[in-house]
């Protein structure tokens, strides 16, 4: 079965620290990749997405992610986090062909402290 | 444009009852997907509808069902509620179907269902 793994359940960082959240998926073939964020009390919103082309994608609020096909990974990065980045982050993957749903990782809770 | 709306936002039901949740997608979107979000299991796919047809179904019992209307609005129904059905139910819409379409989903705020 397809699965998406997010290695860190809870990450605590100080403001201005760099962030990297891991995401690995289990199935081959051509995939579409997403990172979503859920701020406290708000609904899920898209941070960034990868469909094809440059494997380094830039999203909103200074986030970026790199697709490494050989490692089945799509890690999320931000050079300098802010208190307002405190949220839960979800990686999601769907296969480009066939009829597979969007599969989410279990999420990583990020707490940024001043 | 208006986002995805879900009604009601909060719901309390007792075991054995049934419940219907509603989702209105973004105007022009024809694909609607439903997810169950719980602290333990995260986001789990329930089903997807596109142009009134169920395209995909997740690994949930038959007590969970859904439908989509000609205006793309969707409802999901859970019959014979169990305590474990307590969760945040999220609806998401996109223009193209999930699989095979290079599209992104827009999520609604969710319906918080509590089963007592």
Tab-separated table of C-alpha atoms in Angstrom:
chain	number	residue	atom	x	y	z
A	1	UNK	CA	0.000	0.000	0.000
A	2	UNK	CA	1.106	3.522	-0.663
A	3	UNK	CA	2.407	5.387	2.349
A	4	UNK	CA	3.936	8.711	3.227
A	5	UNK	CA	6.322	9.005	6.151
A	6	UNK	CA	7.108	12.158	8.032
A	7	UNK	CA	10.013	11.411	10.288
A	8	UNK	CA	9.509	14.033	12.944
A	9	UNK	CA	6.369	14.113	15.018
A	10	UNK	CA	7.176	17.334	16.882
A	11	UNK	CA	9.960	19.799	16.170
A	12	UNK	CA	10.827	22.688	18.476
A	13	UNK	CA	13.004	25.487	17.129
A	14	UNK	CA	14.060	28.922	18.220
A	15	UNK	CA	13.266	31.880	16.022
A	16	UNK	CA	15.791	32.359	13.184
A	17	UNK	CA	16.810	28.690	13.255
A	18	UNK	CA	16.783	26.745	10.015
A	19	UNK	CA	14.094	24.157	9.383
A	20	UNK	CA	14.092	20.891	7.506
A	21	UNK	CA	11.140	18.513	7.719
A	22	UNK	CA	11.515	15.107	6.160
A	23	UNK	CA	9.005	13.381	3.891
A	24	UNK	CA	9.416	10.026	2.179
A	25	UNK	CA	6.903	8.103	0.117
A	26	UNK	CA	6.791	4.426	-0.619
A	27	UNK	CA	5.650	3.976	-4.195
A	28	UNK	CA	7.247	4.439	-7.567
A	29	UNK	CA	6.032	5.912	-10.770
A	30	UNK	CA	5.441	9.528	-11.529
A	31	UNK	CA	4.068	11.427	-8.578
A	32	UNK	CA	2.671	14.802	-7.630
A	33	UNK	CA	3.941	16.080	-4.298
A	34	UNK	CA	2.525	18.632	-1.891
A	35	UNK	CA	3.197	20.295	1.421
A	36	UNK	CA	0.234	21.665	3.315
A	37	UNK	CA	0.224	23.705	6.499
A	38	UNK	CA	-2.431	23.960	9.190
A	39	UNK	CA	-2.028	26.970	11.472
A	40	UNK	CA	-3.736	26.784	14.871
A	41	UNK	CA	-7.482	27.171	14.401
A	42	UNK	CA	-7.207	27.521	10.642
A	43	UNK	CA	-7.858	25.207	7.752
A	44	UNK	CA	-5.277	23.389	5.666
A	45	UNK	CA	-3.603	25.506	3.044
A	46	UNK	CA	-1.105	24.706	0.338
A	47	UNK	CA	2.506	25.701	0.948
A	48	UNK	CA	3.966	24.370	-2.260
A	49	UNK	CA	3.617	21.653	-4.874
A	50	UNK	CA	5.742	19.723	-7.327
A	51	UNK	CA	4.376	18.313	-10.552
A	52	UNK	CA	7.391	18.304	-12.883
A	53	UNK	CA	10.436	20.332	-13.892
A	54	UNK	CA	12.920	21.890	-11.485
A	55	UNK	CA	13.027	19.598	-8.431
A	56	UNK	CA	13.609	22.575	-6.159
A	57	UNK	CA	10.286	24.289	-5.693
A	58	UNK	CA	9.578	27.493	-3.891
A	59	UNK	CA	6.371	28.127	-2.024
A	60	UNK	CA	4.760	30.797	0.042
A	61	UNK	CA	6.253	32.423	3.144
A	62	UNK	CA	9.840	31.557	2.241
A	63	UNK	CA	9.381	27.791	2.221
A	64	UNK	CA	10.989	25.540	-0.358
A	65	UNK	CA	11.154	21.804	-0.958
A	66	UNK	CA	13.440	19.545	-2.917
A	67	UNK	CA	12.253	16.462	-4.755
A	68	UNK	CA	14.908	13.750	-4.832
A	69	UNK	CA	13.493	10.973	-6.969
A	70	UNK	CA	16.217	8.436	-6.129
A	71	UNK	CA	15.469	8.830	-2.437
A	72	UNK	CA	11.683	9.043	-2.791
A	73	UNK	CA	11.903	12.200	-0.721
A	74	UNK	CA	10.376	15.653	-0.721
A	75	UNK	CA	11.826	17.521	2.241
A	76	UNK	CA	10.573	20.923	3.283
A	77	UNK	CA	13.032	23.673	4.217
A	78	UNK	CA	13.093	27.228	5.454
A	79	UNK	CA	16.345	29.063	6.203
A	80	UNK	CA	15.022	31.105	9.120
A	81	UNK	CA	11.778	30.315	10.949
A	82	UNK	CA	9.540	32.832	12.662
A	83	UNK	CA	7.172	32.458	15.582
A	84	UNK	CA	4.289	32.687	13.089
A	85	UNK	CA	5.480	29.448	11.434
A	86	UNK	CA	4.185	27.514	14.435
A	87	UNK	CA	1.772	25.072	12.823
A	88	UNK	CA	1.309	21.483	11.708
A	89	UNK	CA	2.859	20.527	8.384
A	90	UNK	CA	1.616	17.732	6.164
A	91	UNK	CA	3.301	16.105	3.215
A	92	UNK	CA	0.990	14.531	0.615
A	93	UNK	CA	1.559	12.454	-2.492
A	94	UNK	CA	-0.543	11.190	-5.343
A	95	UNK	CA	0.401	9.083	-8.304
A	96	UNK	CA	0.161	10.930	-11.605
A	97	UNK	CA	-1.460	8.023	-13.437
A	98	UNK	CA	-4.050	5.563	-12.326
A	99	UNK	CA	-6.747	6.297	-9.845
A	100	UNK	CA	-5.022	6.789	-6.534
A	101	UNK	CA	-6.143	9.251	-3.897
A	102	UNK	CA	-4.024	11.861	-2.194
A	103	UNK	CA	-2.151	10.161	0.641
A	104	UNK	CA	-1.032	12.298	3.562
A	105	UNK	CA	1.720	11.808	6.064
A	106	UNK	CA	0.743	11.981	9.724
A	107	UNK	CA	2.062	15.496	10.042
A	108	UNK	CA	4.860	17.262	11.882
A	109	UNK	CA	4.017	19.770	14.568
A	110	UNK	CA	6.404	22.715	14.529
A	111	UNK	CA	6.701	24.922	17.594
A	112	UNK	CA	8.816	28.055	17.217
A	113	UNK	CA	9.861	29.717	20.434
A	114	UNK	CA	11.106	33.248	20.854
B	1	UNK	CA	-13.588	33.939	-4.960
B	2	UNK	CA	-15.269	32.223	-2.059
B	3	UNK	CA	-13.497	29.248	-0.563
B	4	UNK	CA	-14.746	25.807	0.294
B	5	UNK	CA	-17.534	25.960	2.840
B	6	UNK	CA	-18.660	23.205	5.152
B	7	UNK	CA	-21.744	22.981	7.307
B	8	UNK	CA	-22.263	22.545	10.128
B	9	UNK	CA	-18.961	23.514	11.728
B	10	UNK	CA	-19.624	21.619	14.934
B	11	UNK	CA	-21.858	18.680	15.677
B	12	UNK	CA	-22.528	16.515	18.694
B	13	UNK	CA	-24.269	13.200	18.197
B	14	UNK	CA	-24.828	10.084	20.247
B	15	UNK	CA	-23.824	6.554	19.384
B	16	UNK	CA	-26.146	4.848	16.939
B	17	UNK	CA	-27.373	8.050	15.335
B	18	UNK	CA	-26.630	9.063	11.803
B	19	UNK	CA	-25.222	12.341	10.535
B	20	UNK	CA	-25.020	14.235	7.246
B	21	UNK	CA	-22.291	16.755	6.535
B	22	UNK	CA	-22.348	19.214	3.665
B	23	UNK	CA	-19.645	20.728	1.495
B	24	UNK	CA	-19.847	23.469	-1.115
B	25	UNK	CA	-16.770	23.566	-3.345
B	26	UNK	CA	-15.148	26.585	-4.882
B	27	UNK	CA	-17.190	27.807	-7.834
B	28	UNK	CA	-16.212	25.905	-10.967
B	29	UNK	CA	-14.555	23.041	-9.121
B	30	UNK	CA	-15.995	19.656	-9.998
B	31	UNK	CA	-13.935	17.383	-7.779
B	32	UNK	CA	-14.776	17.069	-4.104
B	33	UNK	CA	-12.864	14.856	-1.692
B	34	UNK	CA	-13.552	14.034	1.920
B	35	UNK	CA	-11.015	13.290	4.632
B	36	UNK	CA	-11.196	12.264	8.255
B	37	UNK	CA	-8.622	13.904	10.527
B	38	UNK	CA	-7.838	12.480	13.955
B	39	UNK	CA	-4.835	13.020	16.244
B	40	UNK	CA	-3.828	9.365	16.033
B	41	UNK	CA	-4.352	8.605	12.363
B	42	UNK	CA	-3.816	12.003	10.785
B	43	UNK	CA	-5.633	12.724	7.530
B	44	UNK	CA	-7.280	9.724	5.970
B	45	UNK	CA	-8.984	9.757	2.593
B	46	UNK	CA	-12.667	8.845	2.620
B	47	UNK	CA	-13.819	9.309	-0.976
B	48	UNK	CA	-13.669	11.534	-4.022
B	49	UNK	CA	-16.480	12.619	-6.290
B	50	UNK	CA	-16.102	14.116	-9.718
B	51	UNK	CA	-19.054	15.159	-11.845
B	52	UNK	CA	-21.456	13.287	-9.551
B	53	UNK	CA	-19.506	10.006	-9.796
B	54	UNK	CA	-17.505	8.434	-7.017
B	55	UNK	CA	-14.010	8.044	-8.415
B	56	UNK	CA	-12.246	6.591	-5.441
B	57	UNK	CA	-12.993	5.319	-1.979
B	58	UNK	CA	-10.734	4.938	1.013
B	59	UNK	CA	-10.583	2.095	3.462
B	60	UNK	CA	-13.616	2.946	5.578
B	61	UNK	CA	-16.651	0.804	6.431
B	62	UNK	CA	-19.838	1.032	4.445
B	63	UNK	CA	-21.372	3.200	7.180
B	64	UNK	CA	-19.555	6.065	5.482
B	65	UNK	CA	-21.157	7.157	2.253
B	66	UNK	CA	-21.353	10.228	0.118
B	67	UNK	CA	-22.848	11.788	-2.928
B	68	UNK	CA	-22.401	14.757	-5.188
B	69	UNK	CA	-25.069	16.867	-6.773
B	70	UNK	CA	-25.191	18.412	-10.227
B	71	UNK	CA	-24.003	21.759	-8.809
B	72	UNK	CA	-20.924	19.944	-7.405
B	73	UNK	CA	-22.037	20.321	-3.806
B	74	UNK	CA	-21.376	17.176	-1.846
B	75	UNK	CA	-22.695	15.475	1.240
B	76	UNK	CA	-21.273	12.700	3.319
B	77	UNK	CA	-23.313	10.524	5.606
B	78	UNK	CA	-22.256	8.378	8.509
B	79	UNK	CA	-24.807	5.916	9.804
B	80	UNK	CA	-24.831	4.102	13.138
B	81	UNK	CA	-22.273	6.398	14.678
B	82	UNK	CA	-19.537	4.968	16.871
B	83	UNK	CA	-17.365	6.751	19.428
B	84	UNK	CA	-14.378	6.291	17.124
B	85	UNK	CA	-16.068	8.398	14.458
B	86	UNK	CA	-15.329	11.514	16.491
B	87	UNK	CA	-13.042	13.531	14.239
B	88	UNK	CA	-12.620	16.587	12.088
B	89	UNK	CA	-14.119	15.894	8.677
B	90	UNK	CA	-12.506	17.904	5.932
B	91	UNK	CA	-13.759	18.571	2.461
B	92	UNK	CA	-11.481	19.654	-0.354
B	93	UNK	CA	-12.200	20.718	-3.905
B	94	UNK	CA	-10.240	20.975	-7.130
B	95	UNK	CA	-11.039	21.637	-10.749
B	96	UNK	CA	-9.583	18.366	-12.034
B	97	UNK	CA	-9.809	14.943	-10.448
B	98	UNK	CA	-7.074	14.081	-7.978
B	99	UNK	CA	-5.371	11.303	-9.859
B	100	UNK	CA	-3.936	12.100	-13.228
B	101	UNK	CA	-4.688	15.775	-12.937
B	102	UNK	CA	-1.985	18.280	-12.150
B	103	UNK	CA	-4.114	20.159	-9.744
B	104	UNK	CA	-4.153	21.145	-6.103
B	105	UNK	CA	-6.884	20.803	-3.554
B	106	UNK	CA	-8.410	23.623	-1.561
B	107	UNK	CA	-9.616	22.665	1.870
B	108	UNK	CA	-12.592	23.823	3.861
B	109	UNK	CA	-12.530	24.555	7.599
B	110	UNK	CA	-13.965	21.177	8.481
B	111	UNK	CA	-16.847	19.874	10.556
B	112	UNK	CA	-15.924	18.838	14.079
B	113	UNK	CA	-18.027	15.777	14.922
B	114	UNK	CA	-18.185	14.566	18.493
B	115	UNK	CA	-19.901	11.270	19.209
B	116	UNK	CA	-20.913	10.651	22.824
